[in-house]
Structure formats: C-alpha cells, structure tokens
C-alpha cells in the first residue's frame, strides 16, 4: 500500500516552528516510504479562518522547501460531505440535538459535584440525550440554537471493540467513551474538527496520519466515527510537541516564533531545518532570539 500523509493546518494564524516541525516530519515520512504528501486547509471554523493566513501557509511551506500535490483540499468546500455523514448518523439515532449553552453545561457540572472528566475536561452530563422527540421538534421549530452530539455509549455498542495502530506503540484499544458525547456540529461550525478530519482523511486516501501528540486522545473518537461510517482506518504517528524555554508548547500567540518572523530576522529555511532535526537542542536556539 502506498504511504500517503498529510499536513492539515488551520488558517487561523501564522505557522510557527512547531508547525514547521510537524510538516517536515509528515513530508519526510512520505518521502522515506516513496509515498505522497498532501496538504489540507482546515478552515471549517469560518469565524477564525482568514484567507491571508491560508496564503501565508502556502508561502511559508514553500519557503521551507516543501512541495505538495494540488488541488489542495479545503474543508469549507466540502460541507455537503459532512452534512451527509450527519444525516447518516441521525437516521441511525446516533446523534441528537443538544440545546444547552456552555454556561448551562458548566452550571450543571458544578451542581453535580464530582462530574466525570475525560481528556477534554468535564464530560457533557447528557442533559439533552433524554429529551423526547416531541420536545426536540418543538425546540427546533421554535428556532432554539443547538449542537449535534454523538451518543457515544450507543455508538460504542453499535461499533463493538475497536483498535487503531500507533507507530512505535502497536495496537491501541479504542476508548471513545472517555470523551463523553462530543459535539459533531454546531450552527456556526457545520462540522466539528472530529467529523471533518475523519472524513477528509478517508476521502484523501491518507494511510498515515502524523500530527502532534495533543491529538492522540482524539483518535479514539476518530476511530469510532470510522467504524460508524464504514471508513478506512489509517495508521497514526503522534509526535512530541515542541516547547519553549519555560516548558510551554508553541502557540499561535508566540509571534517571534512564526516562520515569517524568523525569516524576517535573517534565518534561512536550511538553518531552521537543521535546528528542527535536533529538537533537543532547541532551547539553545530559542535563547539566541
Ligand atoms: N487542523 C489541526 C491543527 O491545525 C490539525 C488536525 C490534524 O492533524 O488532525 O491543529
């Protein structure tokens, strides 16, 4: 099977050193296997995505010396695909409308005292899972805002035991339940990250997902969605995240570490590639900035 990898940035800020590290690892994995490297623009969050950041992604990656296949998949151009998947899940009663505001959820969790927690924080307490069909219809007809949540317990029962393969760690037993009933769509975001990324990886034929280890736990949800929707399961390789001198991981707020700031400061793509090849020495480099 050919190795097909992808780098999937969100155009919500400029790429920083951490992105460069991830993109280079991803491209290297494809190259080492004689495979293909794809780029995907994850602009499903229309409120935060901006065209100038997308242009900057292309410019910065090209400057780094990377090349990718065209056309580039842009999530905002495939909303119909995500909608179709939501309809499939809805027809099987695997998702339900949730009318709770974030504040109501917080209040409910606070009231419950020791609420169960998952990788993403306190779990949604399931308030709207039990609403009758009649109440749901009434509230939707009344124009109440709602999100669509996955009924993970039901979905888990339908899917049965699942595994996915993490490079270097072997088979990992799927555990989506620890996430609780995740949101798969909201009014302002027609597909959540989990839904869009799972469908896109399948539709782009991705065989190896390389990304930061902060997304390791999310893979449990992706594996469950793959099973429910009959999609291929790629292999995964979650890499360590880079940290600054104070141990904080790089974020879009670190303006000095964006590729464009480094470029403007006289750094070359070659020098950054050398630094990123030995991330253990990164702190020395950061001290020079
Ligand atoms: N779009 C995500 C990000 O920029 C990455 C998603 C993924 O690689 O699965 O953090």
Short mmCIF file of C-alpha atoms and ligand atoms in Angstrom, two decimals:
data_model
loop_
_atom_site.label_atom_id
_atom_site.label_comp_id
_atom_site.label_asym_id
_atom_site.label_seq_id
_atom_site.Cartn_x
_atom_site.Cartn_y
_atom_site.Cartn_z
CA UNK A 1 0.00 0.00 0.00
CA UNK A 2 1.44 3.45 -0.89
CA UNK A 3 2.17 5.75 2.02
CA UNK A 4 0.01 8.89 1.83
CA UNK A 5 0.50 11.53 4.52
CA UNK A 6 -0.98 14.95 5.07
CA UNK A 7 -0.27 18.19 6.86
CA UNK A 8 -3.54 19.82 7.88
CA UNK A 9 -3.10 23.32 9.32
CA UNK A 10 -5.95 25.64 10.25
CA UNK A 11 -5.62 29.13 8.70
CA UNK A 12 -6.26 30.87 11.99
CA UNK A 13 -2.78 32.33 12.47
CA UNK A 14 0.72 32.22 11.05
CA UNK A 15 2.67 28.96 11.09
CA UNK A 16 5.29 28.74 13.84
CA UNK A 17 8.26 26.49 14.47
CA UNK A 18 6.01 23.76 15.88
CA UNK A 19 4.06 23.64 12.63
CA UNK A 20 7.28 23.50 10.64
CA UNK A 21 8.43 20.55 12.73
CA UNK A 22 5.15 18.72 12.14
CA UNK A 23 5.06 19.49 8.41
CA UNK A 24 8.66 18.35 7.92
CA UNK A 25 8.09 15.10 9.82
CA UNK A 26 5.00 14.45 7.74
CA UNK A 27 6.70 15.15 4.44
CA UNK A 28 9.76 13.10 5.49
CA UNK A 29 7.55 10.11 6.35
CA UNK A 30 6.06 10.18 2.85
CA UNK A 31 9.43 10.62 1.21
CA UNK A 32 11.08 7.83 3.20
CA UNK A 33 8.36 5.43 2.03
CA UNK A 34 8.38 6.70 -1.57
CA UNK A 35 4.84 7.91 -0.94
CA UNK A 36 2.80 11.08 -1.35
CA UNK A 37 2.49 14.21 0.80
CA UNK A 38 -0.79 16.13 0.77
CA UNK A 39 -1.80 19.44 2.28
CA UNK A 40 -5.26 20.18 3.64
CA UNK A 41 -6.58 23.52 4.74
CA UNK A 42 -8.76 23.00 7.82
CA UNK A 43 -10.90 26.11 7.53
CA UNK A 44 -14.13 24.66 8.90
CA UNK A 45 -14.16 27.33 11.62
CA UNK A 46 -15.19 30.20 9.38
CA UNK A 47 -15.20 32.74 12.23
CA UNK A 48 -11.47 32.26 12.87
CA UNK A 49 -10.13 31.28 9.44
CA UNK A 50 -8.74 34.03 7.21
CA UNK A 51 -7.59 33.98 3.57
CA UNK A 52 -4.38 35.85 4.42
CA UNK A 53 -3.38 33.06 6.81
CA UNK A 54 -4.08 30.48 4.11
CA UNK A 55 -1.88 32.39 1.64
CA UNK A 56 0.80 32.55 4.33
CA UNK A 57 0.63 28.75 4.83
CA UNK A 58 1.46 28.17 1.15
CA UNK A 59 4.20 30.77 1.20
CA UNK A 60 5.81 29.54 4.42
CA UNK A 61 5.73 25.85 3.48
CA UNK A 62 7.18 26.58 0.04
CA UNK A 63 9.89 28.67 1.72
CA UNK A 64 10.69 25.69 3.94
CA UNK A 65 11.27 23.74 0.75
CA UNK A 66 8.16 21.57 0.85
CA UNK A 67 6.02 20.73 -2.14
CA UNK A 68 2.63 19.09 -2.12
CA UNK A 69 0.07 17.81 -4.56
CA UNK A 70 -2.64 20.03 -5.98
CA UNK A 71 -5.52 20.66 -5.80
CA UNK A 72 -5.32 21.28 -2.06
CA UNK A 73 -8.41 20.12 -0.17
CA UNK A 74 -10.15 22.96 1.63
CA UNK A 75 -12.76 21.88 4.19
CA UNK A 76 -15.08 24.83 3.54
CA UNK A 77 -15.62 23.47 0.00
CA UNK A 78 -16.97 20.13 1.23
CA UNK A 79 -19.72 21.00 3.68
CA UNK A 80 -22.13 18.71 1.79
CA UNK A 81 -19.96 15.68 2.61
CA UNK A 82 -20.05 16.43 6.34
CA UNK A 83 -23.79 17.11 6.18
CA UNK A 84 -24.39 13.75 4.52
CA UNK A 85 -22.48 11.95 7.26
CA UNK A 86 -24.53 13.77 9.92
CA UNK A 87 -27.70 12.63 8.17
CA UNK A 88 -26.46 9.04 8.15
CA UNK A 89 -25.72 9.17 11.88
CA UNK A 90 -29.02 10.90 12.62
CA UNK A 91 -31.03 8.28 10.71
CA UNK A 92 -29.46 5.67 13.00
CA UNK A 93 -30.22 7.76 16.14
CA UNK A 94 -26.51 8.05 16.90
CA UNK A 95 -26.57 11.84 17.23
CA UNK A 96 -29.02 14.11 19.00
CA UNK A 97 -29.66 17.86 19.22
CA UNK A 98 -28.28 19.49 22.36
CA UNK A 99 -29.76 22.85 23.29
CA UNK A 100 -27.56 23.50 26.32
CA UNK A 101 -25.48 26.66 26.30
CA UNK A 102 -21.89 26.40 27.54
CA UNK A 103 -22.93 28.25 30.69
CA UNK A 104 -25.78 25.79 31.37
CA UNK A 105 -23.40 22.87 30.96
CA UNK A 106 -20.93 24.48 33.39
CA UNK A 107 -23.71 25.07 35.93
CA UNK A 108 -24.97 21.51 35.64
CA UNK A 109 -21.47 20.10 36.09
CA UNK A 110 -20.85 22.35 39.12
CA UNK A 111 -24.11 21.20 40.66
CA UNK A 112 -23.25 17.55 40.11
CA UNK A 113 -20.11 17.96 42.23
CA UNK A 114 -17.74 15.18 41.16
CA UNK A 115 -18.52 15.14 37.43
CA UNK A 116 -16.63 12.56 35.33
CA UNK A 117 -13.72 14.02 33.38
CA UNK A 118 -12.18 12.96 30.08
CA UNK A 119 -9.21 14.15 28.01
CA UNK A 120 -11.16 17.26 27.00
CA UNK A 121 -12.21 18.20 30.56
CA UNK A 122 -15.51 17.56 32.34
CA UNK A 123 -17.83 15.37 30.30
CA UNK A 124 -21.11 16.67 28.96
CA UNK A 125 -23.65 15.47 31.52
CA UNK A 126 -26.04 14.19 28.86
CA UNK A 127 -28.88 16.58 29.70
CA UNK A 128 -30.40 16.64 26.20
CA UNK A 129 -29.82 12.96 25.41
CA UNK A 130 -33.07 12.01 27.08
CA UNK A 131 -35.30 14.69 25.52
CA UNK A 132 -38.35 13.29 23.80
CA UNK A 133 -38.71 13.51 20.05
CA UNK A 134 -41.62 15.87 20.59
CA UNK A 135 -39.65 18.35 22.70
CA UNK A 136 -36.74 18.23 20.26
CA UNK A 137 -39.03 19.00 17.34
CA UNK A 138 -40.73 21.80 19.25
CA UNK A 139 -37.48 23.47 20.22
CA UNK A 140 -36.03 23.18 16.72
CA UNK A 141 -39.26 24.61 15.26
CA UNK A 142 -39.04 27.47 17.79
CA UNK A 143 -35.61 28.32 16.39
CA UNK A 144 -33.61 27.39 19.53
CA UNK A 145 -29.89 27.06 18.76
CA UNK A 146 -28.50 23.56 19.10
CA UNK A 147 -25.39 21.47 18.58
CA UNK A 148 -25.41 17.87 17.35
CA UNK A 149 -23.77 15.47 19.80
CA UNK A 150 -22.68 11.90 19.29
CA UNK A 151 -24.33 9.43 21.65
CA UNK A 152 -21.02 7.68 22.43
CA UNK A 153 -22.49 4.90 24.53
CA UNK A 154 -24.93 3.92 21.83
CA UNK A 155 -22.35 4.36 19.10
CA UNK A 156 -19.84 2.25 21.05
CA UNK A 157 -22.37 -0.56 21.42
CA UNK A 158 -23.10 -0.46 17.71
CA UNK A 159 -19.42 -0.38 16.70
CA UNK A 160 -18.16 -3.01 19.16
CA UNK A 161 -14.49 -3.23 20.25
CA UNK A 162 -12.11 -1.17 18.12
CA UNK A 163 -8.39 -0.85 17.73
CA UNK A 164 -6.05 1.51 15.89
CA UNK A 165 -2.35 1.29 15.25
CA UNK A 166 0.11 3.84 16.60
CA UNK A 167 3.60 3.68 15.07
CA UNK A 168 6.06 2.61 17.73
CA UNK A 169 3.34 1.59 20.17
CA UNK A 170 1.38 -1.05 18.30
CA UNK A 171 -2.34 -1.60 18.63
CA UNK A 172 -4.29 0.79 20.83
CA UNK A 173 -7.70 -0.23 22.16
CA UNK A 174 -10.36 2.32 21.21
CA UNK A 175 -11.86 4.23 24.12
CA UNK A 176 -14.21 6.89 22.78
CA UNK A 177 -16.48 6.70 25.82
CA UNK A 178 -13.93 8.57 27.91
CA UNK A 179 -14.67 11.65 25.78
CA UNK A 180 -18.39 11.71 26.51
CA UNK A 181 -20.95 12.86 23.94
CA UNK A 182 -18.73 15.06 21.73
CA UNK A 183 -20.16 17.77 19.51
CA UNK A 184 -20.12 16.85 15.82
CA UNK A 185 -21.68 20.07 14.51
CA UNK A 186 -22.85 23.49 15.64
CA UNK A 187 -24.78 26.23 13.94
CA UNK A 188 -21.66 28.32 13.32
CA UNK A 189 -19.43 25.28 12.58
CA UNK A 190 -21.31 22.83 10.34
CA UNK A 191 -18.87 20.01 11.17
CA UNK A 192 -16.62 19.69 14.19
CA UNK A 193 -12.91 19.02 13.87
CA UNK A 194 -13.53 15.34 14.73
CA UNK A 195 -16.06 14.76 11.97
CA UNK A 196 -14.31 16.76 9.26
CA UNK A 197 -10.85 15.31 9.89
CA UNK A 198 -12.12 11.73 9.91
CA UNK A 199 -13.99 12.09 6.65
CA UNK A 200 -11.22 14.03 4.97
CA UNK A 201 -8.51 11.54 5.89
CA UNK A 202 -10.63 8.80 4.37
CA UNK A 203 -11.57 10.75 1.25
CA UNK A 204 -7.97 11.79 0.62
CA UNK A 205 -6.84 8.18 0.99
CA UNK A 206 -4.49 9.02 3.89
CA UNK A 207 -2.68 5.92 5.10
CA UNK A 208 -0.51 7.55 7.79
CA UNK A 209 -1.67 10.43 9.99
CA UNK A 210 1.28 12.26 11.54
CA UNK A 211 0.35 15.02 13.95
CA UNK A 212 1.10 16.35 17.43
CA UNK A 213 0.59 14.16 20.47
CA UNK A 214 -2.01 16.62 21.79
CA UNK A 215 -4.36 14.91 19.32
CA UNK A 216 -3.55 11.36 20.41
CA UNK A 217 -6.68 11.04 22.58
CA UNK A 218 -8.91 12.50 19.88
CA UNK A 219 -8.01 9.49 17.74
CA UNK A 220 -10.36 7.38 19.86
CA UNK A 221 -13.27 9.47 18.59
CA UNK A 222 -11.97 9.36 15.02
CA UNK A 223 -11.68 5.57 15.19
CA UNK A 224 -15.27 5.31 16.40
CA UNK A 225 -16.51 7.58 13.60
CA UNK A 226 -14.60 5.49 11.06
CA UNK A 227 -16.37 2.37 12.30
CA UNK A 228 -19.80 4.01 12.27
CA UNK A 229 -19.38 5.47 8.79
CA UNK A 230 -17.57 2.50 7.23
CA UNK A 231 -14.33 4.41 6.58
CA UNK A 232 -10.72 3.20 6.29
CA UNK A 233 -8.51 3.46 9.37
CA UNK A 234 -5.07 4.91 8.66
CA UNK A 235 -2.04 4.29 10.85
CA UNK A 236 -1.15 7.05 13.29
CA UNK A 237 2.14 8.58 14.39
CA UNK A 238 1.67 11.27 17.04
CA UNK A 239 4.87 13.22 17.52
CA UNK A 240 6.05 15.16 20.58
CA UNK A 241 5.19 18.85 20.72
CA UNK A 242 7.95 21.44 20.85
CA UNK A 243 8.18 23.61 23.94
CA UNK A 244 9.67 26.98 24.71
CA UNK A 245 12.23 27.60 27.48
CA UNK A 246 9.52 27.83 30.13
CA UNK A 247 8.07 24.49 29.08
CA UNK A 248 5.02 25.95 27.34
CA UNK A 249 4.17 24.47 24.00
CA UNK A 250 4.39 26.78 21.00
CA UNK A 251 1.20 28.53 20.14
CA UNK A 252 -0.01 30.97 17.53
CA UNK A 253 0.38 33.78 20.08
CA UNK A 254 4.20 33.37 20.02
CA UNK A 255 4.77 35.93 17.29
CA UNK A 256 8.58 35.71 17.45
CA UNK A 257 8.47 32.03 16.53
CA UNK A 258 6.38 32.37 13.40
CA UNK A 259 8.19 31.31 10.26
CA UNK A 260 7.73 34.77 8.80
CA UNK A 261 9.24 36.48 11.84
CA UNK A 262 12.20 34.09 11.76
CA UNK A 263 12.60 34.66 8.02
CA UNK A 264 12.46 38.43 8.50
CA UNK A 265 15.09 38.03 11.23
CA UNK A 266 17.51 36.52 8.71
CA UNK A 267 17.09 32.82 9.41
CA UNK A 268 17.19 30.54 6.41
CA UNK A 269 14.99 27.54 5.75
CA UNK A 270 18.10 25.38 5.83
CA UNK A 271 19.11 26.61 9.29
CA UNK A 272 15.62 26.01 10.68
CA UNK A 273 15.56 22.52 9.20
CA UNK A 274 18.84 21.77 10.96
CA UNK A 275 17.50 23.06 14.27
CA UNK A 276 14.28 21.08 13.94
CA UNK A 277 16.22 17.92 13.12
CA UNK A 278 17.57 18.05 16.72
CA UNK A 279 14.69 19.43 18.78
CA UNK A 280 16.59 18.56 21.96
CA UNK A 281 18.90 21.49 21.17
CA UNK A 282 16.00 23.85 20.56
CA UNK A 283 16.28 25.73 23.84
CA UNK A 284 19.80 26.91 22.90
CA UNK A 285 18.43 28.31 19.67
CA UNK A 286 15.50 29.99 21.43
CA UNK A 287 17.90 31.76 23.77
CA UNK A 288 19.52 33.43 20.76
CA UNK A 289 16.27 35.03 19.58
N1 LIG B 1 -6.02 21.36 11.95
C1 LIG B 1 -5.39 20.85 13.13
C2 LIG B 1 -4.44 21.88 13.68
O1 LIG B 1 -4.06 22.82 12.99
C3 LIG B 1 -4.62 19.57 12.87
C4 LIG B 1 -5.51 18.44 12.67
C5 LIG B 1 -4.88 17.08 12.42
O2 LIG B 1 -3.71 16.99 12.01
O3 LIG B 1 -5.59 16.09 12.61
O4 LIG B 1 -4.07 21.77 14.84
#
